[in-house]
Coordinates of C-alpha atoms in Angstrom, one line a residue:
M1 CA 1.0 35.1 -22.5
K2 CA 2.8 33.0 -19.9
Q3 CA 0.3 34.3 -17.2
L4 CA -2.6 33.4 -19.5
C5 CA -1.3 29.9 -20.0
I6 CA -1.0 29.4 -16.2
I7 CA -4.5 30.7 -15.7
L8 CA -5.9 28.4 -18.3
I9 CA -4.1 25.4 -16.9
S10 CA -5.4 26.2 -13.4
I11 CA -9.0 26.6 -14.7
C12 CA -8.7 23.3 -16.5
F13 CA -7.4 21.5 -13.4
F14 CA -10.1 23.0 -11.2
A15 CA -12.8 21.9 -13.7
C16 CA -11.4 18.4 -13.9
S17 CA -11.3 18.3 -10.1
S18 CA -14.8 19.5 -9.7
K19 CA -16.1 17.0 -12.3
K20 CA -14.3 14.2 -10.5
N21 CA -16.3 14.8 -7.3
N22 CA -19.6 14.0 -9.2
G23 CA -20.8 10.6 -8.3
V24 CA -18.3 10.1 -5.5
E25 CA -19.9 8.4 -2.6
T26 CA -18.0 10.2 0.2
V27 CA -15.8 13.3 0.0
L28 CA -13.4 13.7 3.0
V29 CA -12.0 17.2 3.6
L30 CA -8.7 16.8 5.5
G31 CA -6.2 19.3 6.8
G32 CA -6.1 19.4 10.6
K33 CA -4.7 22.3 12.6
A34 CA -1.0 22.2 13.4
D35 CA -1.4 22.9 17.2
N36 CA -1.7 20.8 20.4
T37 CA -5.5 20.8 20.3
S38 CA -5.4 18.4 17.3
L39 CA -2.1 16.6 18.0
I40 CA -2.4 12.9 17.5
E41 CA -0.2 10.5 19.5
F42 CA 0.5 6.9 18.5
E43 CA -1.4 5.5 21.5
D44 CA -4.5 7.6 20.5
L45 CA -5.2 5.2 17.6
F46 CA -3.3 2.0 18.3
E47 CA -3.2 -0.5 21.1
P48 CA -0.1 -2.7 21.3
V49 CA -0.8 -6.4 21.2
G50 CA 2.6 -8.2 20.9
V51 CA 6.0 -8.4 19.3
Q52 CA 7.2 -11.2 17.1
P53 CA 11.0 -11.3 16.2
L54 CA 11.8 -13.0 13.0
E55 CA 14.5 -15.7 12.9
T56 CA 17.9 -14.3 12.3
D57 CA 19.8 -16.3 9.7
R58 CA 21.7 -15.2 6.5
E59 CA 19.2 -17.1 4.4
C60 CA 16.2 -15.2 5.6
L61 CA 17.5 -11.7 6.6
V62 CA 15.0 -9.1 5.6
T63 CA 16.5 -5.9 4.1
N64 CA 13.4 -4.0 3.1
V65 CA 9.7 -4.7 3.4
S66 CA 7.5 -4.0 0.3
K67 CA 4.5 -6.0 1.3
V68 CA 3.2 -8.3 4.1
D69 CA 0.4 -10.8 4.0
V70 CA -0.8 -13.4 6.4
F71 CA -2.2 -16.8 5.5
E72 CA -3.0 -19.7 7.9
G73 CA -0.8 -18.1 10.5
D74 CA 2.3 -17.7 8.3
Y75 CA 3.8 -14.3 7.5
Y76 CA 4.6 -13.7 3.8
I77 CA 7.1 -10.8 3.5
L78 CA 8.1 -9.3 0.1
D79 CA 11.7 -8.0 0.0
R80 CA 12.1 -6.5 -3.4
Y81 CA 15.6 -5.0 -2.9
Q82 CA 18.3 -7.4 -1.8
Q83 CA 16.5 -10.7 -1.4
N84 CA 14.2 -10.2 -4.3
T85 CA 11.8 -12.9 -3.1
I86 CA 8.9 -13.7 -0.7
L87 CA 10.1 -14.9 2.7
V88 CA 7.7 -17.0 4.7
F89 CA 7.9 -17.2 8.5
N90 CA 5.5 -19.1 10.8
S91 CA 3.6 -17.6 13.7
L92 CA 6.6 -18.0 16.0
G93 CA 8.9 -16.2 13.6
H94 CA 10.7 -19.2 12.4
F95 CA 11.8 -19.2 8.7
V96 CA 9.8 -21.7 6.6
R97 CA 10.6 -21.2 2.9
R98 CA 11.1 -18.8 0.0
I99 CA 8.6 -18.3 -2.8
G100 CA 10.4 -17.9 -6.1
V101 CA 13.9 -16.7 -6.8
L102 CA 15.5 -14.1 -9.0
G103 CA 17.1 -15.4 -12.2
K104 CA 16.6 -16.5 -15.8
G105 CA 16.2 -20.2 -15.3
H106 CA 13.0 -22.4 -15.2
G107 CA 10.7 -21.1 -12.6
E108 CA 12.8 -18.0 -11.9
Y109 CA 11.7 -14.4 -12.5
P110 CA 13.7 -11.4 -13.7
G111 CA 12.1 -9.1 -11.1
I112 CA 9.2 -9.0 -8.7
S113 CA 6.7 -6.1 -8.5
D114 CA 4.0 -7.6 -6.3
F115 CA 2.5 -10.9 -5.2
A116 CA -1.0 -12.2 -4.3
I117 CA -2.0 -15.3 -2.3
D118 CA -4.9 -17.1 -4.0
R119 CA -6.6 -18.4 -0.9
I120 CA -9.3 -20.3 -2.9
R121 CA -6.9 -22.2 -5.2
R122 CA -4.1 -22.3 -2.7
Q123 CA -1.3 -20.8 -4.7
V124 CA 1.0 -17.8 -4.7
V125 CA 1.2 -15.6 -7.8
V126 CA 4.2 -13.4 -8.4
L127 CA 3.7 -10.4 -10.7
S128 CA 6.9 -9.4 -12.6
A129 CA 6.8 -6.2 -14.7
P130 CA 5.9 -5.5 -17.4
S131 CA 3.1 -8.0 -17.2
K132 CA 4.1 -11.6 -16.5
V133 CA 2.9 -13.8 -13.7
Y134 CA 4.8 -16.7 -12.1
I135 CA 2.6 -19.2 -10.2
Y136 CA 3.8 -21.4 -7.3
D137 CA 2.0 -23.8 -4.9
M138 CA 2.0 -23.0 -1.2
N139 CA 5.2 -25.0 -0.7
G140 CA 7.0 -22.8 -3.2
T141 CA 7.1 -25.3 -6.1
F142 CA 6.9 -23.6 -9.5
V143 CA 3.7 -24.4 -11.4
K144 CA 3.8 -22.2 -14.5
A145 CA 4.4 -18.7 -16.0
K146 CA 2.3 -16.6 -18.3
D147 CA 2.3 -13.2 -20.1
I148 CA -1.0 -11.6 -19.4
S149 CA -1.2 -8.1 -20.9
K150 CA 0.4 -5.6 -23.2
S151 CA 0.2 -3.0 -20.4
L152 CA 2.7 -2.3 -17.7
L153 CA 1.1 -3.8 -14.5
W154 CA 2.5 -3.1 -11.0
N155 CA 0.1 -4.6 -8.5
I156 CA -2.1 -7.6 -8.1
I157 CA -4.8 -8.9 -5.8
S158 CA -6.7 -12.2 -5.7
C159 CA -10.5 -12.2 -5.9
E160 CA -13.2 -14.9 -5.8
D161 CA -13.2 -15.5 -9.6
G162 CA -9.6 -14.7 -10.4
F163 CA -7.4 -11.7 -10.1
I164 CA -7.3 -7.9 -10.6
C165 CA -4.1 -6.0 -11.6
S166 CA -3.5 -2.2 -11.6
S167 CA -1.3 0.0 -13.8
N168 CA -1.3 2.8 -11.3
H169 CA -1.3 5.5 -14.1
R170 CA 2.2 4.3 -15.0
T171 CA 1.5 2.3 -18.2
Y172 CA 3.2 3.0 -21.5
T173 CA 0.3 1.7 -23.6
E174 CA -2.2 4.1 -25.3
G175 CA -5.8 4.0 -26.5
E176 CA -8.0 1.0 -25.5
D177 CA -5.0 -0.8 -24.0
A178 CA -4.4 1.9 -21.5
C179 CA -6.6 1.2 -18.5
L180 CA -6.2 1.5 -14.7
F181 CA -7.6 -2.0 -13.9
Y182 CA -7.5 -5.4 -15.6
R183 CA -9.5 -8.4 -14.4
F184 CA -8.4 -11.9 -15.1
D185 CA -10.0 -15.3 -14.5
E186 CA -8.2 -18.0 -12.5
E187 CA -6.3 -19.0 -15.6
F188 CA -5.2 -15.4 -16.3
V189 CA -7.4 -15.0 -19.3
M190 CA -8.5 -11.3 -19.4
Q191 CA -12.2 -10.8 -18.7
D192 CA -12.4 -7.0 -18.3
K193 CA -10.5 -3.8 -18.2
W194 CA -11.7 -0.3 -17.1
G195 CA -10.7 2.9 -15.4
E196 CA -9.3 6.0 -17.2
V197 CA -5.6 6.6 -16.8
L198 CA -4.0 10.0 -16.7
P199 CA -2.8 11.3 -20.1
Q200 CA 0.8 11.5 -19.0
Q201 CA 2.7 8.7 -17.4
L202 CA 3.6 9.4 -13.8
H203 CA 7.1 8.2 -12.8
V204 CA 6.9 9.0 -9.1
A205 CA 5.7 5.8 -7.4
G206 CA 3.1 6.1 -4.7
Q207 CA 4.1 5.5 -1.1
T208 CA 1.1 3.4 -0.1
S209 CA 2.0 0.2 1.8
S210 CA -0.9 -1.7 0.1
I211 CA -2.3 -0.1 -3.1
L212 CA -4.8 -2.9 -3.5
Q213 CA -6.7 -3.9 -0.4
E214 CA -9.4 -6.3 0.7
D215 CA -11.8 -5.4 3.5
N216 CA -14.8 -7.4 4.5
G217 CA -15.0 -9.2 1.1
S218 CA -14.7 -5.9 -0.9
L219 CA -11.7 -4.8 -2.9
F220 CA -10.3 -1.3 -3.0
Y221 CA -7.6 0.6 -4.9
I222 CA -5.7 3.5 -3.2
D223 CA -5.0 6.2 -5.8
N224 CA -2.3 8.5 -4.3
Y225 CA -2.2 10.7 -7.4
M226 CA -5.9 11.5 -7.5
N227 CA -6.5 11.2 -3.7
D228 CA -9.1 8.5 -4.3
I229 CA -10.1 5.2 -2.8
Y230 CA -11.7 3.3 -5.6
S231 CA -14.2 0.4 -5.0
L232 CA -13.3 -2.3 -7.5
N233 CA -16.6 -4.1 -6.8
R234 CA -18.6 -1.1 -7.7
K235 CA -16.2 0.3 -10.3
Q236 CA -16.4 3.8 -8.8
V237 CA -14.7 6.1 -6.4
Q238 CA -15.9 5.5 -2.9
Y239 CA -13.9 8.1 -1.1
H240 CA -12.3 11.2 -2.5
V241 CA -9.9 13.2 -0.2
E242 CA -9.7 16.9 -0.5
L243 CA -6.5 18.6 0.8
P244 CA -5.9 22.3 1.2
K245 CA -3.1 22.5 -1.4
P246 CA -2.9 19.2 -3.4
M247 CA 0.2 18.3 -5.2
P248 CA -0.1 19.2 -8.9
L249 CA 0.2 16.2 -11.2
K250 CA 2.9 18.0 -13.2
Y251 CA 5.3 17.5 -10.2
L252 CA 4.7 13.7 -10.2
V253 CA 6.0 13.2 -13.7
S254 CA 9.7 13.1 -12.5
T255 CA 11.3 12.3 -9.2
D256 CA 13.4 15.5 -9.3
D257 CA 10.3 17.7 -9.6
F258 CA 8.6 15.8 -6.8
M259 CA 11.6 16.0 -4.4
E260 CA 11.8 19.7 -5.1
N261 CA 8.2 20.3 -4.2
Q262 CA 7.3 17.6 -1.7
Y263 CA 7.1 20.1 1.2
K264 CA 5.3 22.8 -0.7
Y265 CA 2.1 20.8 -1.4
D266 CA -0.2 18.3 0.3
Y267 CA -0.5 14.6 -0.7
I268 CA -1.6 11.3 0.7
I269 CA 1.2 9.0 1.9
D270 CA -0.8 6.0 3.0
A271 CA -4.3 4.6 3.7
L272 CA -5.5 1.6 5.5
L273 CA -9.1 0.2 5.4
Y274 CA -10.2 -1.8 8.4
E275 CA -13.9 -2.8 8.6
D276 CA -15.9 0.5 9.0
R277 CA -12.8 2.6 9.6
Q278 CA -10.1 4.2 7.4
L279 CA -6.8 5.6 8.5
F280 CA -5.0 8.2 6.3
T281 CA -1.5 9.6 6.7
Y282 CA -0.6 12.6 4.6
I283 CA 1.7 15.6 4.2
H284 CA 0.1 19.0 4.8
A285 CA 2.1 22.2 5.0
G286 CA 5.3 20.2 5.0
K287 CA 4.3 18.2 8.1
Y288 CA 3.1 14.7 8.8
Y289 CA -0.6 14.4 9.5
M290 CA -3.0 11.5 10.3
A291 CA -6.8 11.2 10.0
Y292 CA -9.1 8.6 11.5
V293 CA -12.4 8.1 9.7
K294 CA -15.4 6.0 10.7
D295 CA -18.4 5.4 8.5
G296 CA -17.4 8.3 6.3
K297 CA -17.2 10.7 9.2
I298 CA -13.8 12.2 10.2
E299 CA -13.4 11.4 13.9
K300 CA -9.8 12.7 14.3
D301 CA -7.6 14.7 12.0
G302 CA -4.4 16.4 13.1
L303 CA -0.6 16.7 13.3
F304 CA 0.9 13.3 14.1
H305 CA 3.5 13.1 16.8
G306 CA 5.9 10.2 16.7
I307 CA 7.1 7.5 14.3
L308 CA 4.7 5.4 12.4
P309 CA 5.9 2.2 10.6
N310 CA 4.2 1.0 7.4
L311 CA 1.1 -0.8 8.4
Y312 CA -0.4 -4.0 7.0
K313 CA -3.5 -6.0 7.8
G314 CA -2.8 -9.2 9.7
G315 CA -5.0 -12.1 10.8
D316 CA -7.6 -12.0 13.6
G317 CA -8.0 -8.3 13.5
D318 CA -4.3 -7.4 13.9
I319 CA -2.6 -4.5 12.3
L320 CA 1.1 -5.2 11.6
G321 CA 4.1 -3.0 11.5
V322 CA 7.4 -4.6 10.3
V323 CA 10.5 -2.8 11.3
S324 CA 14.2 -3.5 11.7
A325 CA 15.6 -4.6 15.0
E326 CA 17.5 -1.3 15.3
S327 CA 14.4 0.8 14.7
Y328 CA 12.5 -1.3 17.2
L329 CA 15.2 -0.9 19.9
Q330 CA 15.3 2.9 19.3
N331 CA 11.6 3.5 19.3
R332 CA 9.9 0.6 21.2
K333 CA 9.0 2.6 24.3
K334 CA 8.6 6.2 23.2
H335 CA 6.9 5.6 19.8
F336 CA 6.0 1.9 19.4
K337 CA 4.7 1.7 23.0
F338 CA 6.2 -1.7 23.9
S339 CA 8.0 -2.6 27.1
Q340 CA 11.6 -3.7 27.1
D341 CA 12.4 -7.0 25.5
D342 CA 16.0 -8.2 26.1
S343 CA 15.7 -11.0 23.6
I344 CA 16.0 -8.6 20.6
K345 CA 19.5 -7.3 19.8
A346 CA 20.9 -4.9 17.3
G347 CA 21.8 -6.8 14.1
D348 CA 18.9 -9.2 14.5
N349 CA 16.3 -9.7 11.8
Y350 CA 13.2 -7.6 11.4
V351 CA 10.5 -7.5 14.0
I352 CA 6.7 -7.8 13.6
L353 CA 4.7 -5.4 15.7
R354 CA 1.1 -6.4 16.3
Y355 CA -1.5 -3.7 17.1
R356 CA -5.3 -3.2 17.2
I357 CA -7.0 0.0 16.1
R358 CA -8.8 1.6 19.0
H359 CA -12.5 2.4 18.7
L360 CA -12.7 6.1 19.2
G361 CA -15.8 7.7 20.5
E362 CA -17.2 4.4 21.9

């Protein structure tokens, strides 16, 4: 009986996976060979541009980076762990201001899940779980707060006519209230909701640096659980990634199950969309892999050699990596490919690494 149940579950999962590929614009089959013929070095894909140390002061020390955005030359860095705020630095790395503060008073939030810069209306929106937004002007002055949904929302992105939030398959609502995406107007009045969530809430958070991304005016959602890149403009899966031995969803329900099986199965770690190119990092056969895709064609896919920081889109075509001073000093030459800089010392604040993605095959 136990074997029969396992077979039925496997058939059901295969059928669901096969059905999922219907209507997908592009299917990418990844799983490079673990040998030197497909080995990918850092410099194969990235060209160093420059290093920007951030001002070292107790008021603005970064302890962990959850998100980075750039607006009018300023860096907006979300530290959700110790600082629990958005730290703003100018293009020279000087500390400018904080956006919001943790607390229970007027204009303070109990926690911060994500933030979005509304470039049209020039404001910063903080998303605080379960589903409340705190709005500030660009100087960090509190404007207003509003509860926006019954669902548990984790991420937010600004769009031309308002905002889109995602539940990331981790909502506790059911029925018509349980959706993957929620679209709001500029006043956070709900306009639409769509996208089927998985029947069981997943408690293992995805590792993607930017779950919601903008690229050339289009918006995308990176679904680590289903290995999809979802076009929010078209309301459909644009890319589906097939891996040799994908992580079963049942191991994503609890952190303990995931930790026990994280090297037995394959899964996407991160994805970055940049113009006509996509970069994927993923675990395959217990090892770290990277794939470079252009126009839906896999140009490079193989075992990655080195250390790769979390990557974020910057201004003027830059790709940003934000690392601690200690990590930079240990890896600047061998892995990050920067020459020696005696101005950065151990114990200094975080460092912004600026890169450009190389054009392969051109």
